[in-house]
Short mmCIF file of C-alpha atoms (C1' of nucleotides) in Angstrom, two decimals:
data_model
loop_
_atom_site.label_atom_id
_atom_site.label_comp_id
_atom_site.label_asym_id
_atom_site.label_seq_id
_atom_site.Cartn_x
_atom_site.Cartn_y
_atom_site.Cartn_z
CA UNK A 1 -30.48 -45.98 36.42
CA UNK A 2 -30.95 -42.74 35.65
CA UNK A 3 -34.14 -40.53 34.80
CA UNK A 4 -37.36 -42.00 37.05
CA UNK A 5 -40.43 -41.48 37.53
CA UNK A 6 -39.16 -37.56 38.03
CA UNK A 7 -37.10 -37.15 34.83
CA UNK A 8 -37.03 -34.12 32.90
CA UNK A 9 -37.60 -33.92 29.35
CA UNK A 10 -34.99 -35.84 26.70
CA UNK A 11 -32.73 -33.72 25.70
CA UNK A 12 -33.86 -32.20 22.40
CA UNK A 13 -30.72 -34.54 20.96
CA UNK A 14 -32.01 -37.30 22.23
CA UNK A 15 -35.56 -37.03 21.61
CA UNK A 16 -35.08 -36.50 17.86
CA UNK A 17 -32.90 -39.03 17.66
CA UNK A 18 -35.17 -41.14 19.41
CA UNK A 19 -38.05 -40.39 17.08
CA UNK A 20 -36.14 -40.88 14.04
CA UNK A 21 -34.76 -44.13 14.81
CA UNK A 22 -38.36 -45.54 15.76
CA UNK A 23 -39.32 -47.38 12.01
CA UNK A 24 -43.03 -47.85 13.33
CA UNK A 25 -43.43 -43.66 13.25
CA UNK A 26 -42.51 -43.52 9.61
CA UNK A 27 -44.39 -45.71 7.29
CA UNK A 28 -44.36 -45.73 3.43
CA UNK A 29 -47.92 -46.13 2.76
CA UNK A 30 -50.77 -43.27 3.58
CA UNK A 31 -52.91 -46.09 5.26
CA UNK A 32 -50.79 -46.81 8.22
CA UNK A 33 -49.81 -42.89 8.35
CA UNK A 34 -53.19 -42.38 9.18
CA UNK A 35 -53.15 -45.19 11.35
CA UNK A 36 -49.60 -43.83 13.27
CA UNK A 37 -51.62 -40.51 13.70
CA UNK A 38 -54.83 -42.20 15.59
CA UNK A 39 -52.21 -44.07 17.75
CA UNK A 40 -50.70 -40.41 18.70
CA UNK A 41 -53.17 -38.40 18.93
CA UNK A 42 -54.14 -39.65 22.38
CA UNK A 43 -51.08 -38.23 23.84
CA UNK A 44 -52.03 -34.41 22.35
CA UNK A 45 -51.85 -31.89 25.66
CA UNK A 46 -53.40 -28.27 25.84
CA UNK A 47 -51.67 -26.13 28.57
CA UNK A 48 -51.12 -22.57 29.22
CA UNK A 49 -47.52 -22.05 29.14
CA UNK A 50 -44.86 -19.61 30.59
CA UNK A 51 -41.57 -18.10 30.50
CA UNK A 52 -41.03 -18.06 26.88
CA UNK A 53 -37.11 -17.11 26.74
CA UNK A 54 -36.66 -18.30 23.35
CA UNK A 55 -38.69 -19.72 20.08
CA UNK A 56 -37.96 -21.69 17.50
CA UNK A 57 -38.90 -21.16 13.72
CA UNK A 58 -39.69 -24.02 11.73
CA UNK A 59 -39.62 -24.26 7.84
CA UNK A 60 -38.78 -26.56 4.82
CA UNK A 61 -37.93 -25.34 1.58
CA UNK A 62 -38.04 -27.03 -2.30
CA UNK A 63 -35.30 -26.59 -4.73
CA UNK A 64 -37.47 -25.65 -7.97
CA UNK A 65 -36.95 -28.24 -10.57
CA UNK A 66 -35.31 -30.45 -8.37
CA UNK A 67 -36.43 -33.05 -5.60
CA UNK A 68 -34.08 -31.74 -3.16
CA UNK A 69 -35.08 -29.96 -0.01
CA UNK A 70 -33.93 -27.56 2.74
CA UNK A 71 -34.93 -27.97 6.11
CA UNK A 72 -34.42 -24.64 8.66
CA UNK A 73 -34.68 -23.85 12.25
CA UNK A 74 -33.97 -20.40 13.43
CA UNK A 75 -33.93 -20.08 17.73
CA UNK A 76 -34.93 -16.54 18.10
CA UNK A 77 -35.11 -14.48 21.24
CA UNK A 78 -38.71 -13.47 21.79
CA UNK A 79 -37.66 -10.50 24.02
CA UNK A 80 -35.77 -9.01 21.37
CA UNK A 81 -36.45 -11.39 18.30
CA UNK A 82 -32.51 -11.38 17.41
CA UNK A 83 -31.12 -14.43 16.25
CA UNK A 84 -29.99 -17.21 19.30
CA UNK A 85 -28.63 -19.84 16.43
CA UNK A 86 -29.83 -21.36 13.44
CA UNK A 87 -28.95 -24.92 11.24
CA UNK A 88 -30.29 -25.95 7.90
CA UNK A 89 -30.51 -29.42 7.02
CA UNK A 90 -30.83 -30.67 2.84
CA UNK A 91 -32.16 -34.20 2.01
CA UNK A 92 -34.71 -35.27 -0.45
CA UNK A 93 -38.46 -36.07 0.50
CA UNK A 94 -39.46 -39.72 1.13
CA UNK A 95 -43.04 -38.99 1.20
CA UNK A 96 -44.85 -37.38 -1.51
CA UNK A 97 -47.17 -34.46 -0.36
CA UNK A 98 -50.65 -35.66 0.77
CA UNK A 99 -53.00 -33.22 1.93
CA UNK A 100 -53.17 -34.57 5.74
CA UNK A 101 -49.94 -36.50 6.16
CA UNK A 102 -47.78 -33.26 5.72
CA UNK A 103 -45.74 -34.35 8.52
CA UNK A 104 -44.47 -38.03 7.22
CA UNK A 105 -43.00 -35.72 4.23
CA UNK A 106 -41.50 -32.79 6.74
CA UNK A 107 -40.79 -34.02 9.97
CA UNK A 108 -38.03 -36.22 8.96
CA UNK A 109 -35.70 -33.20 7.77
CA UNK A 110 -37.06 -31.24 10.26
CA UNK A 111 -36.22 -33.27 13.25
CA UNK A 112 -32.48 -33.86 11.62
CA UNK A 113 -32.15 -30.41 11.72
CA UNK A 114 -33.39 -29.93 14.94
CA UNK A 115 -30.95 -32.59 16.76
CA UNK A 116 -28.42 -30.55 15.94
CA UNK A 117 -29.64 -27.32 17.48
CA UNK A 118 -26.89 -26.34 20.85
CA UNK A 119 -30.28 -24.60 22.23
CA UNK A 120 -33.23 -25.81 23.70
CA UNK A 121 -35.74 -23.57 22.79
CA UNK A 122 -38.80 -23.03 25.15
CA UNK A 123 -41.22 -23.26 22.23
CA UNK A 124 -41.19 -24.69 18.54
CA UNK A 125 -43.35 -22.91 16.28
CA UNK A 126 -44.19 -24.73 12.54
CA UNK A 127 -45.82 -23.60 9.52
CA UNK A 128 -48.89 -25.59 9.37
CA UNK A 129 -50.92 -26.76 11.83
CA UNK A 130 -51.82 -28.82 15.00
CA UNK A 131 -55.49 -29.54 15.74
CA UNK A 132 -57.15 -27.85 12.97
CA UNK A 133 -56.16 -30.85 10.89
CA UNK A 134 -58.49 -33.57 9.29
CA UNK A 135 -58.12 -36.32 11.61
CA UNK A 136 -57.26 -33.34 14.79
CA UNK A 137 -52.97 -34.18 14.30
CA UNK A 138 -51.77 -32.02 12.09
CA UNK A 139 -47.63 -31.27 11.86
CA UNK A 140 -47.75 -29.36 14.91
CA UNK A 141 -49.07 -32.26 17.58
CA UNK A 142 -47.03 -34.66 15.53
CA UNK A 143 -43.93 -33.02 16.40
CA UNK A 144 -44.95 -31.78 20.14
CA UNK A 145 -46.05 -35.42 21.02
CA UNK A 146 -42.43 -37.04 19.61
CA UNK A 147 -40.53 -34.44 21.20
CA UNK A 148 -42.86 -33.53 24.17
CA UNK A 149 -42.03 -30.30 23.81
CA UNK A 150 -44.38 -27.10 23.82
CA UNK A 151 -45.45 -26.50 20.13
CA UNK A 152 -47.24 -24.40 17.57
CA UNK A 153 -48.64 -24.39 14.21
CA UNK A 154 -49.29 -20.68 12.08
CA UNK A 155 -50.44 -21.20 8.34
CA UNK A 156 -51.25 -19.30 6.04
CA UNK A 157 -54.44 -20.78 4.97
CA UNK A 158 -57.21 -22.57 6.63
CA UNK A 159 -57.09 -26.13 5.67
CA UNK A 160 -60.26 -27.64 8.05
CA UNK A 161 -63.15 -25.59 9.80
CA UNK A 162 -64.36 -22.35 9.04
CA UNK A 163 -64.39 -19.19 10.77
CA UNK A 164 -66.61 -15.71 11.17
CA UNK A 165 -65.67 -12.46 9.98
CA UNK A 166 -62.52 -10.64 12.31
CA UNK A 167 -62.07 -7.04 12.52
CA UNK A 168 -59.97 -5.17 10.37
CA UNK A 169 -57.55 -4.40 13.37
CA UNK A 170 -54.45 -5.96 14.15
CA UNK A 171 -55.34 -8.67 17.28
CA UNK A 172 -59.03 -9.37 16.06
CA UNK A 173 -59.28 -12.96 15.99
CA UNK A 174 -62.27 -16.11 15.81
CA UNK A 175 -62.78 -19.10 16.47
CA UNK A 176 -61.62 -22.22 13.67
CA UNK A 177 -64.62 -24.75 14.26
CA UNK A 178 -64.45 -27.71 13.12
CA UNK A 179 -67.92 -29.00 11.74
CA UNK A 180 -69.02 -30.81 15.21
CA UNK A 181 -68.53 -26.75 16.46
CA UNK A 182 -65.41 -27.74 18.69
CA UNK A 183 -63.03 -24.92 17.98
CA UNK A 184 -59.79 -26.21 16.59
CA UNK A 185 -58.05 -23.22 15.89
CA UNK A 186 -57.88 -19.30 15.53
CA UNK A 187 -57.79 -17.03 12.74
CA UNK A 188 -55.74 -14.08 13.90
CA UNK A 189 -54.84 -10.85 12.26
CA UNK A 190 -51.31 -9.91 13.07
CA UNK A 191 -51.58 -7.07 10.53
CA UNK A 192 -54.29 -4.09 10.22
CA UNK A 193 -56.57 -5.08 7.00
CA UNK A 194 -54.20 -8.36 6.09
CA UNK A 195 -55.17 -11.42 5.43
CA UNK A 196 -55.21 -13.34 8.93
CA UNK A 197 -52.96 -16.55 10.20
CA UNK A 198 -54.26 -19.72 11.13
CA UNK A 199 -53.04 -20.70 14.83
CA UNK A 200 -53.66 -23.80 16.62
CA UNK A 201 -52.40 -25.75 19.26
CA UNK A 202 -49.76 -28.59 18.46
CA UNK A 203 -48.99 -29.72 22.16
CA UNK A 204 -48.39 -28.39 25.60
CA UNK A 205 -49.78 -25.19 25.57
CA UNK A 206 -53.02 -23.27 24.63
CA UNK A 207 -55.14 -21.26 22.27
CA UNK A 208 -55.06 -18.04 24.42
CA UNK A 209 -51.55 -18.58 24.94
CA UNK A 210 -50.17 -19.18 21.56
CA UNK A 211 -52.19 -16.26 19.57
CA UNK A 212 -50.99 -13.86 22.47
CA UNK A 213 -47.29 -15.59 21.14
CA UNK A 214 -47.98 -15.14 17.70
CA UNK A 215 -48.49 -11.53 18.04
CA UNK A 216 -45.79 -10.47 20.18
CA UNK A 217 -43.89 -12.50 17.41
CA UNK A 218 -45.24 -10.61 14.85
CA UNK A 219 -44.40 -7.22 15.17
CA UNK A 220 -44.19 -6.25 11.50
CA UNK A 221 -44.93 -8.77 8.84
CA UNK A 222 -48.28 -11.26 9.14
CA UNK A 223 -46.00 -14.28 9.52
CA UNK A 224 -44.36 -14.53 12.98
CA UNK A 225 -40.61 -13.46 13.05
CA UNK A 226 -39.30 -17.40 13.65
CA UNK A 227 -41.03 -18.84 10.84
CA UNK A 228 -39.93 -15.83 8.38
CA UNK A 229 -36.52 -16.69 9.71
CA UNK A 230 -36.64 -20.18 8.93
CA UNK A 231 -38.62 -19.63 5.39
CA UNK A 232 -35.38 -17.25 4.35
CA UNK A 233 -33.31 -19.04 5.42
CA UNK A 234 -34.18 -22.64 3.64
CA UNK A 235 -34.27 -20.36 0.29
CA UNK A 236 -31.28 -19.02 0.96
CA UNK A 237 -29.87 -21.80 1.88
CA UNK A 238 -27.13 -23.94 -0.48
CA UNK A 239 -28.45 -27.22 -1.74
CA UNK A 240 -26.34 -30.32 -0.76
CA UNK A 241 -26.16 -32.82 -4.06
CA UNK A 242 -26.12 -36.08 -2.69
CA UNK A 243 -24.79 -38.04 -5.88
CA UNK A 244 -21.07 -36.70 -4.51
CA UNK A 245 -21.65 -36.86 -0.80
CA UNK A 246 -23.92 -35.22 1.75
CA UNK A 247 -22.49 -31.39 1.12
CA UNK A 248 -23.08 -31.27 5.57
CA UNK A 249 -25.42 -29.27 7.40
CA UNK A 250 -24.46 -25.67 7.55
CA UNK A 251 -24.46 -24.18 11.18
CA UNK A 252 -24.79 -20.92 11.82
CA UNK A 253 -23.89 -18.39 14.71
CA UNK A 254 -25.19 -14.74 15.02
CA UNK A 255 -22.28 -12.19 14.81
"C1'" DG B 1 -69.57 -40.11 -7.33
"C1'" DC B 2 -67.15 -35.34 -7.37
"C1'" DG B 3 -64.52 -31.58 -5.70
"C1'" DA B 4 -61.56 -29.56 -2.19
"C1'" DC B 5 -57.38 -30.14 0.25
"C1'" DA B 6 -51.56 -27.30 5.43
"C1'" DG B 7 -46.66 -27.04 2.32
"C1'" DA C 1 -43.65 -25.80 -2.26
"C1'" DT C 2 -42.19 -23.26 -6.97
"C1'" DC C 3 -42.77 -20.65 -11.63
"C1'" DT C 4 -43.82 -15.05 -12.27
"C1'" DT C 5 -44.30 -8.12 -13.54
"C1'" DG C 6 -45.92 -4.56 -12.18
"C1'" DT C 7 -48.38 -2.04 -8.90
"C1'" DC C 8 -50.54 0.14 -4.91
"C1'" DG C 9 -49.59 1.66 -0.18
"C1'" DC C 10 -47.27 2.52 4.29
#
DNA sequence: GCGACAG
DNA sequence: ATCTTGTCGC
């Protein structure tokens, strides 16, 4: 038999095929969602991480007037922040969009498109978020724990806990507490006098860590360089109709 | 009970 | 998420 007690990761492959196949991860109702995030939660791990060779953006995009969606991931190089590879994914959403179970409604497309990714990116970075979530499992620590993979969530807006006033300066940053005080997340400016990102911790790595990530990721824009990828990319992105066949996943290679 | 609520 | 014009600023 192979992989022990000493077994490195699943492939990414295999771990998303893994997770997708499980019918106990993905129930219909919001009751047992919430019940399938208490049973993971558990499993959530803070670490400082290194060697960060690569990153992967995260994002799913909505076809207006339409319930078709586009699901993106964009590898980039965080040395350089050129493009490694990038795959879109289109399906339709099988759960609608409750404030708090964000990741029954994304994950699926997400982790479709994902399993077919030729890279295994040292970090997966999501827009939404990990701890500073309702019930402390937001997107991010939903998709580190099934993959157990290093992961991060950035949104734009703060959904739980509140935070102090930052600096005006690109880098100023406090604490997201929740209301028992424990600090769930960051707000970080990435910009000089923009509004600031929301980063917390989805799995296997930390809070100093990841907002030190963020900003090396975002150079230019307030959104970090992956997740602009992948947020261009599922608008830009064809729409397959289903009612004539799947149109396939497009892959795509830099030049 | 009511409002607010990641994307 | 998506629908939307111009505008101010680097």
């Amino acid at each position: 038999m192979s992989g022990g007690a000493t077994a490195a990761p699943a492939p990414l492959r295999a771990a998303c095929d893994a997770a997708l196949a499980d019918p106990l991860l993905w129930p219909q109702d919001a009751g047992s969602a919430m019940g399938v995030q208490d049973r993971l939660r558990p499993a959530v791990r803070t670490e400082p991480l290194a060697a960060v060779r690569t990153v992967a953006g995260l994002d799913v995009g909505y076809a207006p007037g339409d319930d078709r969606l586009v699901a993106a991931v964009v590898v980039l190089d965080t040395a350089t922040l050129s493009t490694v590879e990038s795959v879109t994914e289109t399906g339709r959403p099988e759960f609608p969009y409750v404030p708090g179970l964000f990741a029954f409604r994304e994950l699926p497309p997400l982790l479709r498109a994902l399993r077919r990714l030729d890279s295994e990116p040292d970090l997966l970075v999501c827009d939404g978020f990990g701890r500073a979530h309702p019930r402390r499992f937001g997107l991010a620590c939903h998709l580190g724990v099934l993959l157990d993979r290093p992961v991060l969530g950035v949104a734009k807006s703060p959904f739980v806990g509140s935070h102090g006033p930052l600096d005006r300066s690109r880098g100023a940053w406090s604490p997201l507490r929740a209301d028992d005080g424990a600090e769930v997340g960051r707000a970080l400016r990435t910009r000089d006098g923009v509004k600031p990102v929301y980063v917390s911790v989805g799995h296997r790595v930390d809070l100093d860590t990841g907002c030190d990530l963020v900003l090396r990721l975002s150079p230019r824009y307030r959104q970090p360089e992956p997740i602009r990828a992948a947020d261009r990319l599922s608008r830009s992105s064809p729409i397959g109709d289903d009612r004539n066949g799947p149109k396939g996943p497009q892959r795509h290679q830099p030049a």
